[in-house]
């Protein structure tokens, strides 16, 4: 049986409960065959020191990490990954900083990752690379002679070809993506953008069944929407900490209907637009005043990127003005927290809420939408208000789908959600929960790895063009 090697920017110990569904699911697959998980340690190396490799064993899984030096951190992580790829892939060309130095750092770190990883590889390994930080990794590994099968999964959206083409060096980047054997996307829409790009920019020819001939090789591309570890999330929901949180929220808000939003504080999540829609709800439907409270958790994220401080200030000012204009001595419309809530408590908060607002302007998938559904009591479930621009909207069709740019339309949908009769809530939740179970994280892992397992390993001696 082939060994699985997972490569991602950050590495998590799958045995720790704080790791979250994705780490746990990948950990499970790694555990089964014994595996290697490789990535950045999250630490900065002192001065100009050479990158140090740290190796830990977590049961049958080897965790191998390297540090980054400050210059690489600034150009690879802050500059290119989060300052160019994140905004452009979320359709925000206006926020991208195309400073030429960043792409060099991005390439340098991918080369360093390839050089460090190569000696740890075994001939039969299957390599699975994750996310936008590591697009050129396969090409760098191939250039060093790696012939193993390599798959890639993009967790964030892939924009249409004309937006991608705005990136200086997009051809280099996309050629790098075509060096994988299997390329997976969150949604059919993202997959279609990829197909259109390789056809129009690289003259790719379809070879049927999701395969393409491009750059003198055959690759497979497809949509593999990421799922939740539903069973694990249900058991966290039943555990004492979540139950206690649920009881507390129910007691505290016994006279109100709770709405909840849980997001990393990121401009892609549409938080100011959500607040405007909530304000519109209070203005248009006076009966919601005093009776609805929105709890918004905005967990701190990437605070060294300036666009993130702008969004923080905008959100704080909107929450302040809503509370100032509509609040009463005994009712605060918005409870906003710029803090991380313990993972063990989140399901309790979800379950106590009548409505979840998951309204990103763009999102690869959005796992909060799935977590909210998984935490509900099927006899008295809450309602999901979901942006049509989240990858999850392709699957979760029985949610109330909204356009987050349309303030009035979103306010109207929130109003419908707050008033929805029990029967309709149950019917929608039942259908959504079935989808969640059918396409859980294990299904996601299995279907991606099945396709990768079927791909043929590169023949050694394949002439690899340097990117
Ligand atoms: C990327 C893509 C894709 C949030 N606040 C707290 C907290 N969280 C947890 C949630 C959820 C996770 O973080 C967020 O997941 P998302 O899917 O919403 O978003 P990204 O972080 O942007 O992730 C996304 C995902 O990759 C997976 O492929 O779905 O589209 O952008 O699990 O619960 N967790 C805790 N406290 C918080 O305050 N403990």
Coordinates of C-alpha atoms and ligand atoms in Angstrom, one line a residue:
X1 CA 0.0 0.0 0.0
X2 CA 1.3 3.4 -0.9
X3 CA 2.3 5.8 1.8
X4 CA 0.5 9.2 1.9
X5 CA 2.6 12.4 2.1
X6 CA 0.5 15.5 2.9
X7 CA 2.1 18.9 2.3
X8 CA 0.5 22.1 3.5
X9 CA 1.6 25.5 4.7
X10 CA 0.8 24.6 8.3
X11 CA 1.0 21.2 9.9
X12 CA -1.3 20.1 12.8
X13 CA -0.9 17.2 15.1
X14 CA -4.0 15.2 14.3
X15 CA -4.2 13.7 17.8
X16 CA -5.0 17.0 19.4
X17 CA -8.7 17.8 19.6
X18 CA -8.1 21.5 18.9
X19 CA -6.9 20.5 15.4
X20 CA -10.3 20.7 13.7
X21 CA -12.0 18.4 11.2
X22 CA -9.6 18.8 8.3
X23 CA -6.5 17.9 10.4
X24 CA -8.4 15.1 12.0
X25 CA -9.5 13.6 8.7
X26 CA -6.2 13.9 7.0
X27 CA -4.6 12.5 10.2
X28 CA -6.9 9.5 10.0
X29 CA -5.9 8.7 6.4
X30 CA -2.2 9.2 7.4
X31 CA -2.6 6.9 10.4
X32 CA -4.0 4.1 8.2
X33 CA -1.0 3.6 6.1
X34 CA 1.5 5.4 8.2
X35 CA 2.3 8.8 6.6
X36 CA 4.3 12.0 6.5
X37 CA 2.9 15.5 7.0
X38 CA 5.3 18.2 5.9
X39 CA 5.1 22.0 6.0
X40 CA 6.1 25.3 7.7
X41 CA 6.6 25.1 11.5
X42 CA 4.9 28.5 11.9
X43 CA 8.2 29.8 13.4
X44 CA 10.8 32.2 12.1
X45 CA 14.4 31.2 12.0
X46 CA 16.9 33.4 13.8
X47 CA 18.8 35.8 11.5
X48 CA 20.2 34.2 8.3
X49 CA 20.2 30.7 9.8
X50 CA 19.6 27.8 7.3
X51 CA 16.2 26.3 7.6
X52 CA 16.1 23.7 10.3
X53 CA 14.1 20.5 9.8
X54 CA 12.1 19.4 12.8
X55 CA 10.8 15.9 12.9
X56 CA 8.2 14.6 15.4
X57 CA 6.4 11.3 15.5
X58 CA 2.7 11.3 16.3
X59 CA 1.9 7.6 16.4
X60 CA 2.4 6.2 12.8
X61 CA 2.5 9.7 11.4
X62 CA 5.7 11.7 11.0
X63 CA 5.3 15.4 11.3
X64 CA 8.2 17.3 9.6
X65 CA 8.4 21.1 9.6
X66 CA 10.8 23.8 8.6
X67 CA 11.2 27.3 9.9
X68 CA 11.2 30.4 7.5
X69 CA 13.6 33.3 7.7
X70 CA 12.1 36.7 8.1
X71 CA 12.7 37.7 4.4
X72 CA 11.0 34.6 3.2
X73 CA 8.1 35.1 5.6
X74 CA 7.6 38.6 4.4
X75 CA 7.7 37.8 0.7
X76 CA 6.4 34.2 0.5
X77 CA 3.7 34.3 3.2
X78 CA 2.7 37.9 3.8
X79 CA 3.7 39.4 0.4
X80 CA 2.7 36.8 -2.3
X81 CA 0.4 34.2 -0.7
X82 CA -1.7 36.6 1.4
X83 CA -1.0 39.9 -0.5
X84 CA -1.4 38.7 -4.1
X85 CA -2.9 35.2 -4.4
X86 CA -5.5 35.5 -1.6
X87 CA -7.1 38.8 -2.9
X88 CA -6.9 37.9 -6.6
X89 CA -8.4 34.4 -6.1
X90 CA -11.2 36.1 -4.1
X91 CA -11.8 38.5 -7.1
X92 CA -10.2 41.5 -5.3
X93 CA -7.7 42.8 -7.8
X94 CA -7.9 46.2 -6.0
X95 CA -6.3 44.8 -2.9
X96 CA -3.4 42.9 -4.6
X97 CA 0.1 44.2 -4.2
X98 CA 2.1 43.0 -7.2
X99 CA 5.5 44.0 -5.9
X100 CA 7.9 42.1 -8.1
X101 CA 10.0 40.9 -5.1
X102 CA 7.3 38.8 -3.6
X103 CA 7.0 36.3 -6.5
X104 CA 10.8 35.6 -6.1
X105 CA 10.3 34.8 -2.4
X106 CA 7.3 32.6 -3.2
X107 CA 9.3 30.6 -5.7
X108 CA 12.3 30.4 -3.3
X109 CA 10.3 28.9 -0.5
X110 CA 8.6 26.4 -2.8
X111 CA 12.1 25.4 -4.0
X112 CA 13.3 25.1 -0.4
X113 CA 10.3 23.0 0.4
X114 CA 11.0 20.7 -2.6
X115 CA 14.7 20.3 -1.7
X116 CA 13.8 19.5 2.0
X117 CA 11.0 17.1 1.2
X118 CA 12.7 15.1 -1.6
X119 CA 15.2 13.1 0.6
X120 CA 12.2 12.0 2.8
X121 CA 10.2 10.6 -0.1
X122 CA 9.9 6.8 -0.9
X123 CA 9.3 5.5 -4.4
X124 CA 5.7 4.4 -3.9
X125 CA 4.6 7.5 -2.1
X126 CA 1.4 9.4 -3.1
X127 CA 1.9 13.1 -2.4
X128 CA -1.1 15.4 -1.7
X129 CA -0.3 19.2 -1.7
X130 CA -2.7 21.7 -0.2
X131 CA -3.6 25.3 -1.0
X132 CA -2.4 28.5 -2.6
X133 CA 0.9 28.8 -0.8
X134 CA 2.3 25.8 -2.7
X135 CA 1.1 26.0 -6.3
X136 CA 4.6 25.6 -7.8
X137 CA 5.7 22.7 -5.5
X138 CA 5.1 19.9 -7.9
X139 CA 7.1 21.6 -10.7
X140 CA 10.0 22.2 -8.3
X141 CA 9.8 18.5 -7.1
X142 CA 9.7 17.3 -10.7
X143 CA 12.7 19.4 -11.6
X144 CA 14.6 17.6 -8.9
X145 CA 13.6 14.2 -10.4
X146 CA 10.5 13.3 -8.3
X147 CA 8.4 10.9 -10.3
X148 CA 5.8 10.0 -7.7
X149 CA 2.1 10.9 -8.2
X150 CA 1.3 14.4 -6.9
X151 CA -2.1 15.8 -6.3
X152 CA -3.2 19.3 -5.4
X153 CA -6.3 20.7 -3.7
X154 CA -7.1 24.4 -3.8
X155 CA -9.1 25.4 -0.7
X156 CA -10.0 28.9 -2.0
X157 CA -11.8 29.9 -5.1
X158 CA -10.2 30.0 -8.6
X159 CA -11.4 33.1 -10.4
X160 CA -12.3 33.3 -14.1
X161 CA -9.4 33.4 -16.7
X162 CA -9.4 37.2 -17.2
X163 CA -9.0 37.9 -13.5
X164 CA -6.2 35.3 -13.2
X165 CA -4.5 36.9 -16.2
X166 CA -4.1 40.1 -14.3
X167 CA -1.4 38.4 -12.1
X168 CA 2.0 39.2 -13.6
X169 CA 3.5 35.7 -14.1
X170 CA 0.1 34.0 -14.2
X171 CA 1.3 31.7 -17.0
X172 CA 4.2 30.5 -14.7
X173 CA 1.8 30.0 -11.9
X174 CA -0.8 28.1 -13.9
X175 CA 1.9 26.0 -15.7
X176 CA 3.0 25.0 -12.2
X177 CA -0.6 23.9 -11.4
X178 CA -0.5 21.7 -14.5
X179 CA 2.6 19.9 -13.1
X180 CA 0.3 18.0 -10.7
X181 CA -1.4 14.7 -11.8
X182 CA -4.7 15.6 -10.2
X183 CA -5.9 19.1 -9.5
X184 CA -9.0 19.5 -7.2
X185 CA -11.3 22.4 -6.7
X186 CA -14.0 23.2 -4.2
X187 CA -16.8 23.8 -6.7
X188 CA -17.9 23.1 -10.3
X189 CA -17.6 26.9 -10.9
X190 CA -13.9 26.9 -9.9
X191 CA -13.3 23.8 -11.9
X192 CA -14.9 25.4 -15.0
X193 CA -12.7 28.5 -14.6
X194 CA -9.6 26.2 -14.6
X195 CA -10.8 24.4 -17.7
X196 CA -11.5 27.7 -19.5
X197 CA -8.1 29.0 -18.5
X198 CA -6.0 26.1 -19.7
X199 CA -8.0 26.0 -23.0
X200 CA -7.7 29.6 -23.8
X201 CA -4.2 30.3 -22.5
X202 CA -2.4 27.0 -22.9
X203 CA -4.3 25.3 -25.8
X204 CA -5.3 22.3 -23.6
X205 CA -7.1 19.4 -25.3
X206 CA -9.8 17.4 -23.5
X207 CA -8.8 13.7 -23.1
X208 CA -12.3 12.8 -21.7
X209 CA -13.4 11.9 -18.1
X210 CA -11.9 15.0 -16.5
X211 CA -8.5 14.5 -18.2
X212 CA -6.6 17.1 -20.2
X213 CA -3.5 17.1 -22.4
X214 CA -1.6 20.2 -21.5
X215 CA 2.1 21.2 -21.6
X216 CA 2.9 17.7 -23.0
X217 CA 1.4 15.7 -20.2
X218 CA -2.0 14.4 -19.0
X219 CA -3.6 15.8 -15.9
X220 CA -6.9 15.2 -14.2
X221 CA -9.0 18.1 -12.9
X222 CA -12.3 18.0 -11.0
X223 CA -14.5 19.4 -8.2
X224 CA -14.1 17.8 -4.8
X225 CA -16.1 19.9 -2.4
X226 CA -14.6 19.6 1.1
X227 CA -16.9 18.1 3.7
X228 CA -17.1 18.1 7.5
X229 CA -16.3 15.2 9.8
X230 CA -20.0 15.1 10.7
X231 CA -19.8 12.4 13.3
X232 CA -16.9 14.0 15.1
X233 CA -18.7 17.4 15.1
X234 CA -21.9 15.8 16.4
X235 CA -19.9 14.3 19.3
X236 CA -18.3 17.6 20.1
X237 CA -21.9 19.0 20.1
X238 CA -23.0 16.4 22.6
X239 CA -19.9 16.9 24.9
X240 CA -20.3 18.8 28.2
X241 CA -18.6 22.1 27.2
X242 CA -20.8 22.6 24.2
X243 CA -23.9 21.6 26.1
X244 CA -23.0 24.0 28.9
X245 CA -22.6 26.8 26.3
X246 CA -25.9 25.9 24.8
X247 CA -27.7 26.0 28.1
X248 CA -26.1 29.3 29.0
X249 CA -27.0 31.0 25.7
X250 CA -30.6 29.7 25.9
X251 CA -30.9 31.0 29.5
X252 CA -29.3 34.4 28.7
X253 CA -31.4 35.0 25.5
X254 CA -34.6 33.3 26.5
X255 CA -36.7 36.3 25.3
X256 CA -34.8 36.7 22.0
X257 CA -34.0 34.9 18.8
X258 CA -30.3 34.6 18.3
X259 CA -28.5 35.1 15.0
X260 CA -24.9 33.9 14.8
X261 CA -21.9 34.7 12.5
X262 CA -18.6 33.0 13.0
X263 CA -15.7 34.0 10.7
X264 CA -12.1 34.8 10.5
X265 CA -11.9 38.6 10.3
X266 CA -11.3 38.7 6.6
X267 CA -12.5 41.0 3.8
X268 CA -13.7 37.9 1.8
X269 CA -16.3 37.1 4.5
X270 CA -18.6 40.1 3.8
X271 CA -18.8 41.3 7.4
X272 CA -19.6 45.0 6.8
X273 CA -22.2 44.0 4.2
X274 CA -23.7 41.5 6.7
X275 CA -23.9 44.3 9.4
X276 CA -25.6 46.6 6.9
X277 CA -28.2 43.9 6.1
X278 CA -28.8 43.4 9.8
X279 CA -29.3 47.2 10.2
X280 CA -31.7 47.1 7.3
X281 CA -33.6 44.3 9.0
X282 CA -34.0 46.4 12.2
X283 CA -35.1 49.4 10.1
X284 CA -37.6 47.7 7.9
X285 CA -39.1 45.2 10.3
X286 CA -39.6 47.0 13.6
X287 CA -40.9 43.8 15.3
X288 CA -37.3 42.4 15.1
X289 CA -36.1 45.2 17.4
X290 CA -35.8 43.9 21.0
X291 CA -36.5 40.4 19.7
X292 CA -33.4 39.6 17.6
X293 CA -29.7 39.6 18.7
X294 CA -26.8 39.0 16.4
X295 CA -23.7 37.5 17.9
X296 CA -20.8 38.0 15.6
X297 CA -17.5 36.2 16.3
X298 CA -14.7 37.6 14.2
X299 CA -11.5 35.7 15.1
X300 CA -8.3 37.6 14.6
X301 CA -6.4 36.7 11.4
X302 CA -3.4 37.9 9.4
X303 CA -3.0 41.2 11.3
X304 CA 0.2 42.0 9.6
X305 CA -1.6 42.6 6.3
X306 CA -3.0 46.2 6.1
X307 CA -6.3 45.3 4.4
X308 CA -7.2 43.4 7.6
X309 CA -6.9 46.4 9.9
X310 CA -9.1 48.4 7.5
X311 CA -11.9 45.8 7.7
X312 CA -11.5 45.7 11.5
X313 CA -12.1 49.4 11.8
X314 CA -15.1 49.4 9.4
X315 CA -16.7 46.5 11.3
X316 CA -16.2 48.1 14.7
X317 CA -17.7 51.4 13.5
X318 CA -20.7 49.7 12.0
X319 CA -21.4 47.6 15.1
X320 CA -21.0 50.7 17.3
X321 CA -23.5 52.7 15.2
X322 CA -26.1 49.9 15.1
X323 CA -26.0 49.5 18.9
X324 CA -25.9 53.3 19.3
X325 CA -29.0 53.9 17.1
X326 CA -31.1 50.9 17.9
X327 CA -29.9 49.6 21.3
X328 CA -32.1 49.9 24.4
X329 CA -31.1 49.7 28.1
X330 CA -32.0 46.1 28.2
X331 CA -31.2 45.1 24.6
X332 CA -28.0 45.2 22.5
X333 CA -28.7 44.3 18.8
X334 CA -25.1 43.2 18.0
X335 CA -22.7 41.4 20.3
X336 CA -19.4 41.6 18.4
X337 CA -16.3 39.8 19.6
X338 CA -12.9 40.2 18.0
X339 CA -11.7 37.0 19.7
X340 CA -11.4 33.3 19.1
X341 CA -13.9 31.1 20.8
X342 CA -12.8 27.7 22.0
X343 CA -13.6 25.0 19.5
X344 CA -15.4 22.9 22.1
X345 CA -17.9 25.6 22.8
X346 CA -18.8 26.7 19.2
X347 CA -21.4 23.9 18.6
X348 CA -23.3 25.1 21.7
X349 CA -23.5 28.6 20.2
X350 CA -24.6 27.3 16.8
X351 CA -27.3 25.1 18.4
X352 CA -28.7 27.9 20.5
X353 CA -29.0 30.1 17.4
X354 CA -32.2 30.3 15.3
X355 CA -30.3 31.7 12.3
X356 CA -26.8 31.5 11.0
X357 CA -25.5 34.3 8.7
X358 CA -22.9 32.9 6.4
X359 CA -22.6 35.6 3.8
X360 CA -19.1 35.8 2.3
X361 CA -18.5 37.9 -0.8
X362 CA -16.4 34.9 -2.1
X363 CA -15.5 31.7 -0.3
X364 CA -13.9 28.4 -1.5
X365 CA -16.4 26.4 0.5
X366 CA -17.1 27.8 4.0
X367 CA -17.1 25.2 6.7
X368 CA -19.0 27.3 9.2
X369 CA -22.2 26.7 7.1
X370 CA -21.7 23.0 7.5
X371 CA -20.8 23.1 11.2
X372 CA -24.0 25.1 11.9
X373 CA -26.1 22.5 10.2
X374 CA -24.4 19.6 11.9
X375 CA -24.9 21.2 15.4
X376 CA -28.7 21.6 15.1
X377 CA -31.4 19.8 16.9
X378 CA -33.2 18.1 14.0
X379 CA -36.5 18.5 15.9
X380 CA -36.1 22.2 16.2
X381 CA -33.4 23.3 13.8
X382 CA -32.1 26.8 13.0
X383 CA -32.1 28.3 9.5
X384 CA -29.0 28.9 7.3
X385 CA -28.8 32.1 5.4
X386 CA -26.0 31.5 2.9
X387 CA -24.3 33.6 0.3
X388 CA -24.7 32.3 -3.3
X389 CA -20.9 33.2 -3.6
X390 CA -19.8 30.6 -1.1
X391 CA -18.7 27.3 -2.7
X392 CA -21.1 25.6 -0.2
X393 CA -24.0 27.1 -2.1
X394 CA -23.5 24.6 -4.9
X395 CA -24.3 21.8 -2.5
X396 CA -26.6 23.4 0.2
X397 CA -29.5 24.3 -2.0
X398 CA -32.2 24.2 0.7
X399 CA -30.5 27.0 2.6
X400 CA -31.9 30.6 2.1
X401 CA -29.5 31.7 -0.6
X402 CA -28.7 35.5 -0.8
X403 CA -26.6 38.0 -2.7
X404 CA -24.6 39.7 0.1
X405 CA -24.2 42.8 -2.0
X406 CA -28.0 43.2 -2.0
X407 CA -28.7 44.8 1.4
X408 CA -32.5 44.8 1.2
X409 CA -32.7 41.3 -0.3
X410 CA -30.5 39.9 2.4
X411 CA -32.5 41.7 5.1
X412 CA -35.6 40.2 3.6
X413 CA -34.1 36.7 3.7
X414 CA -33.1 37.1 7.3
X415 CA -36.6 38.1 8.2
X416 CA -38.0 35.0 6.4
X417 CA -35.5 32.9 8.3
X418 CA -36.5 34.4 11.7
X419 CA -40.2 33.7 10.9
X420 CA -39.9 30.3 9.3
X421 CA -42.4 27.8 10.6
X422 CA -41.1 24.7 12.4
X423 CA -42.3 22.3 9.6
X424 CA -40.3 24.1 6.9
X425 CA -37.3 24.4 9.1
X426 CA -37.3 20.7 9.7
X427 CA -37.8 19.8 6.0
X428 CA -34.9 22.0 4.9
X429 CA -32.6 20.8 7.7
X430 CA -33.3 17.2 6.9
X431 CA -32.4 17.6 3.3
X432 CA -29.3 19.6 4.1
X433 CA -28.1 17.2 6.8
X434 CA -28.4 14.3 4.3
X435 CA -26.1 16.2 1.9
X436 CA -23.7 16.8 4.8
X437 CA -23.5 13.2 5.6
X438 CA -23.3 11.9 2.1
X439 CA -20.4 14.3 1.2
X440 CA -18.5 14.4 4.5
X441 CA -14.8 14.8 4.9
X442 CA -14.1 11.1 4.5
X443 CA -16.0 11.1 1.2
X444 CA -13.8 14.1 0.2
X445 CA -10.5 12.4 1.1
X446 CA -11.5 9.1 -0.5
X447 CA -12.7 10.5 -3.7
X448 CA -9.7 12.7 -4.2
X449 CA -7.2 10.0 -3.3
X450 CA -9.1 7.5 -5.4
X451 CA -8.5 9.6 -8.5
X452 CA -4.9 10.3 -7.5
X453 CA -4.4 6.6 -7.0
X454 CA -5.6 5.9 -10.5
X455 CA -3.3 8.4 -12.1
X456 CA -0.2 7.0 -13.6
X457 CA 3.2 7.8 -11.9
X458 CA 5.5 9.9 -14.1
X459 CA 7.9 7.9 -16.1
X460 CA 11.4 8.6 -14.9
X461 CA 13.3 10.4 -17.5
X462 CA 10.3 12.6 -18.5
X463 CA 11.9 15.8 -19.8
X464 CA 10.8 18.3 -17.2
X465 CA 10.9 21.9 -18.4
X466 CA 12.0 24.2 -15.7
X467 CA 9.4 26.7 -15.0
Ligands
LIG1 C1 -10.4 28.1 3.9 C2 -11.3 28.6 2.7 C3 -12.7 26.6 3.0 C4 -13.7 30.4 13.0 N1 -13.7 31.3 14.1 C5 -13.4 30.5 15.1 C6 -13.2 29.2 14.7 N2 -13.3 29.2 13.4 C7 -13.2 28.0 12.5 C8 -14.6 27.6 12.0 C9 -14.2 26.8 10.8 C10 -12.9 27.5 10.3 O1 -12.4 28.2 11.4 C11 -13.2 28.4 9.2 O2 -13.4 27.7 8.1 P1 -14.0 28.4 6.7 O3 -14.3 27.3 5.8 O4 -15.2 29.2 7.1 O5 -12.9 29.4 6.2 P2 -11.3 29.6 6.0 O6 -10.6 29.7 7.3 O7 -11.2 30.9 5.2 O8 -10.8 28.4 5.2 C12 -12.7 28.1 2.9 C13 -11.7 26.1 4.0 O9 -10.4 26.6 3.8 C14 -11.6 24.5 4.0 O10 -11.2 24.1 2.7 O11 -14.0 26.1 3.4 O12 -13.5 28.5 1.9 O13 -11.3 30.0 2.7 O14 -13.9 25.4 11.1 O15 -15.3 26.8 13.0 N3 -12.8 28.2 15.4 C15 -12.7 28.4 16.8 N4 -12.9 29.7 17.3 C16 -13.2 30.7 16.5 O16 -13.4 31.9 17.0 N5 -12.4 27.4 17.6

